[in-house]
CSV table of C-alpha atoms and ligand atoms in Angstrom, one decimal:
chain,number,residue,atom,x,y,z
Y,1,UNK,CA,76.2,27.2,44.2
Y,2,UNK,CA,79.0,24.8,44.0
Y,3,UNK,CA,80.6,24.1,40.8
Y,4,UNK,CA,83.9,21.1,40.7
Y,5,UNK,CA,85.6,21.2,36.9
Y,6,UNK,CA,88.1,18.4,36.3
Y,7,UNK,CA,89.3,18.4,40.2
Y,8,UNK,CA,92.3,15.8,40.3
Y,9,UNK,CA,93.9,15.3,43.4
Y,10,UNK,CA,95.8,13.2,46.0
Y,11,UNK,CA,98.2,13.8,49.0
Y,12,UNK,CA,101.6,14.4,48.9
Y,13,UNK,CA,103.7,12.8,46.3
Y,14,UNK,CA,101.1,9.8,45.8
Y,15,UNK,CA,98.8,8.8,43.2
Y,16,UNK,CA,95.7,10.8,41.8
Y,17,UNK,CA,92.9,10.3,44.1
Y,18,UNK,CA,90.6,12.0,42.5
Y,19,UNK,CA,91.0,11.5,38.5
Y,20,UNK,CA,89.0,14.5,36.9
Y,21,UNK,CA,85.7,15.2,38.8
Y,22,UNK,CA,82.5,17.6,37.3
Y,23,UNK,CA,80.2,18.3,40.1
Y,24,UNK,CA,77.5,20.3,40.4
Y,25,UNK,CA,75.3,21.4,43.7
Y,26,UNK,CA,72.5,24.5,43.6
Y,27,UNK,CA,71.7,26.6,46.4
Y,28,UNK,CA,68.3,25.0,48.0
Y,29,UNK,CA,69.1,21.6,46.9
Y,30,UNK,CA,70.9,18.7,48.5
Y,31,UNK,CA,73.6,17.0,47.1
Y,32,UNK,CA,74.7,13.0,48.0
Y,33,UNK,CA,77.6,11.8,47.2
Y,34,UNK,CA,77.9,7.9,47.7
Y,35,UNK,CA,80.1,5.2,46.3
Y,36,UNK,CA,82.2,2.5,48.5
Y,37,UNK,CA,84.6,2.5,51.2
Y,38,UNK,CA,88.5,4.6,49.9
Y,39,UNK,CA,87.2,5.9,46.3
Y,40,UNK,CA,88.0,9.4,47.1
Y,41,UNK,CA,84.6,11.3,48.5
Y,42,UNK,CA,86.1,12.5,52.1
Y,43,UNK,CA,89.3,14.1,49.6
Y,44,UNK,CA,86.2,15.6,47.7
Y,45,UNK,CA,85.1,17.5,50.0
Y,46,UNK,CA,88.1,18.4,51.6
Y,47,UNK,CA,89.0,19.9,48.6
Y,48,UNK,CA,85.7,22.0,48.1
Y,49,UNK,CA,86.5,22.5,51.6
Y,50,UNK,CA,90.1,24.2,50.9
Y,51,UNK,CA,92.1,21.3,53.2
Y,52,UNK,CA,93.3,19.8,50.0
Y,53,UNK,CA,94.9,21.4,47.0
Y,54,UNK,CA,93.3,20.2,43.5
Y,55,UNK,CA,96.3,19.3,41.3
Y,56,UNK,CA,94.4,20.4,38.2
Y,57,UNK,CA,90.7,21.5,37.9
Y,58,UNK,CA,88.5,24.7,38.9
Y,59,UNK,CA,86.2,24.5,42.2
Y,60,UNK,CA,83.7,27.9,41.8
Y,61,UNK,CA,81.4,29.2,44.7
Y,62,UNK,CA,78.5,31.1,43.3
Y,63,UNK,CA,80.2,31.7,40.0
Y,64,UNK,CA,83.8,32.9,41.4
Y,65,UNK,CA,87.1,30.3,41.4
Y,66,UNK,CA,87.8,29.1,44.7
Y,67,UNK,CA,90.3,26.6,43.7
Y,68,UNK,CA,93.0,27.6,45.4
Y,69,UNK,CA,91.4,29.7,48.2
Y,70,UNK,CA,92.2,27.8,52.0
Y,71,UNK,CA,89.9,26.8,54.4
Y,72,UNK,CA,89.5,29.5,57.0
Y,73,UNK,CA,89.5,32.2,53.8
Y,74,UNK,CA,86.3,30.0,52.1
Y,75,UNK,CA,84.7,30.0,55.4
Y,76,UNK,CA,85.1,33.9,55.4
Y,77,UNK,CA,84.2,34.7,51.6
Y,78,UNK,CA,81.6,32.5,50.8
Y,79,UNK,CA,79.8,31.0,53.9
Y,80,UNK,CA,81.4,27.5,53.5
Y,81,UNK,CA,80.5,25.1,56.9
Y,82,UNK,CA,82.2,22.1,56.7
Y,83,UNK,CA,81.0,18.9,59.2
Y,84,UNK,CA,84.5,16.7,59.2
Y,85,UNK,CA,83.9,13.0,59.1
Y,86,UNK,CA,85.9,11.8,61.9
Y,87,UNK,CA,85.3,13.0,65.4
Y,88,UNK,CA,83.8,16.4,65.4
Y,89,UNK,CA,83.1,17.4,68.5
Y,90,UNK,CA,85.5,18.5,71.5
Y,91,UNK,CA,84.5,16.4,74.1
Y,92,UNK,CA,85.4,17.8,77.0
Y,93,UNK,CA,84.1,20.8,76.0
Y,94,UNK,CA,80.2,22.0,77.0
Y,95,UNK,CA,77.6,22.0,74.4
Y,96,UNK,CA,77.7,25.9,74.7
Y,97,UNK,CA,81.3,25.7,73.7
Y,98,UNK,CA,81.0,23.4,71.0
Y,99,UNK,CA,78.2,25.6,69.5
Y,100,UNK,CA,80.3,28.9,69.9
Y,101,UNK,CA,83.5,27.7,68.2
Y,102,UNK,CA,81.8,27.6,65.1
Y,103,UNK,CA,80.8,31.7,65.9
Y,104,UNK,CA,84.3,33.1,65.2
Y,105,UNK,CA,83.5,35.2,62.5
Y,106,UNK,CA,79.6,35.8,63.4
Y,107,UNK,CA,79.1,39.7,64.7
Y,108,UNK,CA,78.9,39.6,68.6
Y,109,UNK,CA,75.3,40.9,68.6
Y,110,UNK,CA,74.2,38.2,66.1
Y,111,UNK,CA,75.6,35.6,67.9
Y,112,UNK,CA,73.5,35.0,71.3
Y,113,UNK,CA,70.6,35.2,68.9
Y,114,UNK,CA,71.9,32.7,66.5
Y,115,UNK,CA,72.6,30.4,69.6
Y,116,UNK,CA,68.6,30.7,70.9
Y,117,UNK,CA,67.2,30.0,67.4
Y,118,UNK,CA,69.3,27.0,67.0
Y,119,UNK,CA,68.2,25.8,70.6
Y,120,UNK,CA,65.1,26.3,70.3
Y,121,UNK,CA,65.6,24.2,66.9
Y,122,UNK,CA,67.5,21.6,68.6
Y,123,UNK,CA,65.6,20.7,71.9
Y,124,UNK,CA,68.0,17.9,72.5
Y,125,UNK,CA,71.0,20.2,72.5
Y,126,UNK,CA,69.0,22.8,74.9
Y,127,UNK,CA,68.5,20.3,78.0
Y,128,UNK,CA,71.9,19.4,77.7
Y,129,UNK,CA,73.7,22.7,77.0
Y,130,UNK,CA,75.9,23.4,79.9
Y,131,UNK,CA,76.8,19.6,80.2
Y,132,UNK,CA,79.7,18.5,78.5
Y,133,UNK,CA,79.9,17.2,74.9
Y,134,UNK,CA,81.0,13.4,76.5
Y,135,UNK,CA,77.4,12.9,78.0
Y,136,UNK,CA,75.7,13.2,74.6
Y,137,UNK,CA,75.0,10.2,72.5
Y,138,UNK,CA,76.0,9.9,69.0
Y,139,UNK,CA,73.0,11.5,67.3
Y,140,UNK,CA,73.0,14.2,69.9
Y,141,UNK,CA,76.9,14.7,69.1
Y,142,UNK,CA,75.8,15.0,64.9
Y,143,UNK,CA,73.4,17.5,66.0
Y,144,UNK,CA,75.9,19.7,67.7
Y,145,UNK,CA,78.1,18.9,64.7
Y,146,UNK,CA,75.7,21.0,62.7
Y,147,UNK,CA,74.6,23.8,65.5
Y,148,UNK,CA,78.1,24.8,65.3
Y,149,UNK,CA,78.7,24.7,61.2
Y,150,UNK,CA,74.9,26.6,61.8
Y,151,UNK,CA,75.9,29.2,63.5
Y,152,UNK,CA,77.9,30.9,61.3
Y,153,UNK,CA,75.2,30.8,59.4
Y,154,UNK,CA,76.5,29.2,56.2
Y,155,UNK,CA,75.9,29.2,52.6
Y,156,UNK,CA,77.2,26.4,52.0
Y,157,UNK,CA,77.2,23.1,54.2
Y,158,UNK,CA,79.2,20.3,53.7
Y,159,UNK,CA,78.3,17.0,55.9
Y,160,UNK,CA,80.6,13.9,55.8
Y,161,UNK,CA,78.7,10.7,56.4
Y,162,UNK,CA,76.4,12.8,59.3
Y,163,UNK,CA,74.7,9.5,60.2
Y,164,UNK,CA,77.8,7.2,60.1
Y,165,UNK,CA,77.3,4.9,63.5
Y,166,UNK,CA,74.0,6.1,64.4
Y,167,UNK,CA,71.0,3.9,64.9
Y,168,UNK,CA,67.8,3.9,62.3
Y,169,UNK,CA,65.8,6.0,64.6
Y,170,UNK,CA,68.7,8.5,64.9
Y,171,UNK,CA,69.6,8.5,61.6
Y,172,UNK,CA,66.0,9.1,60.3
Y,173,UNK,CA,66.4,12.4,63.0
Y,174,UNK,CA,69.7,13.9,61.5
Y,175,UNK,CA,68.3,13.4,58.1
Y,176,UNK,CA,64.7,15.1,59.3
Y,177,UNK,CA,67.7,18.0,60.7
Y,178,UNK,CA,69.1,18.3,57.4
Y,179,UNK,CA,66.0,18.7,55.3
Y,180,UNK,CA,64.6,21.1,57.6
Y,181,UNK,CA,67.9,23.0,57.1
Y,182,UNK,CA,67.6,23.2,53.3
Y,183,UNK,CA,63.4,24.2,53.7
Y,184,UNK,CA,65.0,27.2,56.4
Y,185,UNK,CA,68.0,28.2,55.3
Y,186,UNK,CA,67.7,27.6,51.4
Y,187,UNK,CA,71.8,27.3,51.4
Y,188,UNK,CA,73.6,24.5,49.4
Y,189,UNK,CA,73.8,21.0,50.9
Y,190,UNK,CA,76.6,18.4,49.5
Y,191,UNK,CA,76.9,15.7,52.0
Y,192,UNK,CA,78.8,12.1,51.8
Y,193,UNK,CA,77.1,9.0,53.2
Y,194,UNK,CA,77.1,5.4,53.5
Y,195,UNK,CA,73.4,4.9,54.1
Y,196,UNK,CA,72.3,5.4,50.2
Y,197,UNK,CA,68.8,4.8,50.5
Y,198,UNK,CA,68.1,7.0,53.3
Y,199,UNK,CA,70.1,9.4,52.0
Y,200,UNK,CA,69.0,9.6,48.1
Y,201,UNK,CA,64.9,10.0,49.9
Y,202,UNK,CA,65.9,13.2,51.2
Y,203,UNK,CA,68.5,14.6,48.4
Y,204,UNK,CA,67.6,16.0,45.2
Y,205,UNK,CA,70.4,15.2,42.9
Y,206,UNK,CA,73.3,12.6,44.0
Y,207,UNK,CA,77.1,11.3,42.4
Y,208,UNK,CA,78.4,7.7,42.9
Y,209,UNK,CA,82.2,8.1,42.8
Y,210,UNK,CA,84.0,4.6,42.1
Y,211,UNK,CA,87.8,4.7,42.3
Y,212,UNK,CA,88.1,8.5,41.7
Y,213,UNK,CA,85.5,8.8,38.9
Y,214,UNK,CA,81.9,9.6,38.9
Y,215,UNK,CA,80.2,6.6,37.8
Y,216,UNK,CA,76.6,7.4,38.2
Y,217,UNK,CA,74.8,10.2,38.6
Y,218,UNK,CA,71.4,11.6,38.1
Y,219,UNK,CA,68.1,12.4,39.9
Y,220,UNK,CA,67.7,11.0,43.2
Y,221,UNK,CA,64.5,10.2,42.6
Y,222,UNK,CA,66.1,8.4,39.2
Y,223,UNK,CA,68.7,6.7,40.8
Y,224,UNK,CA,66.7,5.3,43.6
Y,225,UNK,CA,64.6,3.4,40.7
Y,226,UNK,CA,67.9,2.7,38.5
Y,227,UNK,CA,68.3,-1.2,38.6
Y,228,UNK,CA,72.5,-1.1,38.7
Y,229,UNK,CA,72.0,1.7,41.4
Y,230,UNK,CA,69.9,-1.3,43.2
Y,231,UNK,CA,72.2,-4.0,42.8
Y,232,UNK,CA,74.9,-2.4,43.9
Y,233,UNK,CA,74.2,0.2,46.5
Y,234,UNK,CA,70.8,-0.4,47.7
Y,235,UNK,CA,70.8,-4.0,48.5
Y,236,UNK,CA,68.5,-5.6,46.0
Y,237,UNK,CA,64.8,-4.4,46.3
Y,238,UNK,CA,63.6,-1.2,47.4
Y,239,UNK,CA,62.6,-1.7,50.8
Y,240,UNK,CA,58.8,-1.4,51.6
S,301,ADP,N1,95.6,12.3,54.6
S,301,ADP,C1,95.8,11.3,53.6
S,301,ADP,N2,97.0,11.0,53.2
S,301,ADP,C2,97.2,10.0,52.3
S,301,ADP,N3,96.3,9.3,51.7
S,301,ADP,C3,95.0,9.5,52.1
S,301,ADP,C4,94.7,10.5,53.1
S,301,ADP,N4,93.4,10.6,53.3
S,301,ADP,C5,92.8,9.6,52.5
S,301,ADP,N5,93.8,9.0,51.8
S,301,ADP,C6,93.6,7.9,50.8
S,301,ADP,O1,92.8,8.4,49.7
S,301,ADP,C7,91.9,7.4,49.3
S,301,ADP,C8,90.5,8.0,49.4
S,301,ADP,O2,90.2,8.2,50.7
S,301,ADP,P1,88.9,9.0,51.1
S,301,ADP,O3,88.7,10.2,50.3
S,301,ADP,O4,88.9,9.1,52.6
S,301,ADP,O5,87.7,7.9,50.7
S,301,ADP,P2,86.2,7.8,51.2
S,301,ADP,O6,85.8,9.0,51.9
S,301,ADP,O7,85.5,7.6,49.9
S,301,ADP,O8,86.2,6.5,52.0
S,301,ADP,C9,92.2,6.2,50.1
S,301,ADP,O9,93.0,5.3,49.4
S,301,ADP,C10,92.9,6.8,51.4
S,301,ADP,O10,93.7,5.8,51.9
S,302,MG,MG1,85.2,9.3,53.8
């Protein structure tokens, strides 16, 4: 469980970011947060992540503060998997590798049998496993994204826009990925995305930040029937 108390943040010497955040995500559940283009949900989770430093607030992990913890140390204590936003995947690198990186901390003998289950999961990744990471194709590269936050087998998961670029037919196929990953694993999912709709029909609970604040939150369900949510973020009707 993830719990974000009056996060503020920003980089360097610059302006807040972030301007006093209350978040909440439960193990089993998955967690959208939307909202436009700059208002502050990539420095989100990079501060639930440990890459950024809250200026003021508490970020807890299964009850115990994690504000101040860093990255590698939150990945170590409390399972955290965290799926970057911008390129992900080490191209020149096979699929193997890719997978393995993610399997520092993972006990040898688990590991070659946390690297079967998840191709055996991920077909995709299995034909293409010794090739490198350039011949895959977006969706294919968002899978491995995840096979390697997966193996370490996390508690947490944090995914930042996982179906940015992707076509409809891929995106409905990473989203498929991610609910079958909350119905395995049961482990916390907070993701960010762009594609609102999609993404409020598999979550169970979502935030939409504007400029640093949550403006909205609520239900997905809720939200997907809320006619401001509509206007604004779902482009009119719901689609049929
Ligand atoms: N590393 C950084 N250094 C300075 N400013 C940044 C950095 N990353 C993001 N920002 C700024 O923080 C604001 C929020 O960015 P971000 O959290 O990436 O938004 P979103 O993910 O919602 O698009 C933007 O104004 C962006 O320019
Ligand atoms: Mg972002």
């Amino acid at each position: 469980m993830i719990e974000v108390q009056g996060v503020r943040a920003g980089y360097g010497d610059g302006p807040d970011i972030l301007n006093g955040i209350n978040l909440v995500a439960d193990a089993g559940k998955i967690v959208t947060i939307l909202g436009p283009n700059g208002c502050g949900k990539s420095t989100l989770l990079k501060c639930i992540a440990g890459f950024v430093r809250p200026r003021a607030g508490d970020v807890r992990m299964s009850g115990t503060a994690v504000t101040n913890l860093k990255a590698h140390e939150k990945v170590r204590s409390h399972g955290v998997g965290f799926v970057p936003q911008t390129d992900n995947v080490f191209s020149s690198m096979s699929v193997t590798e890719n997978i393995m990186l993610g399997a520092r901390f993972v006990a040898r003998a688990e590991r070659e049998q946390r690297f079967e289950a998840l191709l055996t999961q991920y077909p995709a990744l299995a034909a293409k496993r010794n090739r490198k990471a350039s011949a895959l194709s977006g969706g294919e590269r968002q899978l491995l994204s995840l096979a390697r936050a997966l193996i370490a087998k996390p508690r947490i998961l944090l995914l930042d826009e996982p179906s940015a670029g992707l076509s409809p037919r891929m995106m409905h196929e990473v989203f498929e990925a991610i609910s079958e990953i909350r119905a395995r694993e049961g482990i916390c999912i907070l993701m960010v995305e762009q594609n609102a709709f999609e993404a409020l029909h598999i979550s169970d609970t979502a935030y939409v930040l504007s400029l640093g604040d949550v403006a909205m939150q609520g239900r997905a369900s809720d939200l997907l029937a809320d006619p401001a949510m509509r206007s604004l973020y779902l482009g009119g009707d719901a689609p049929h």
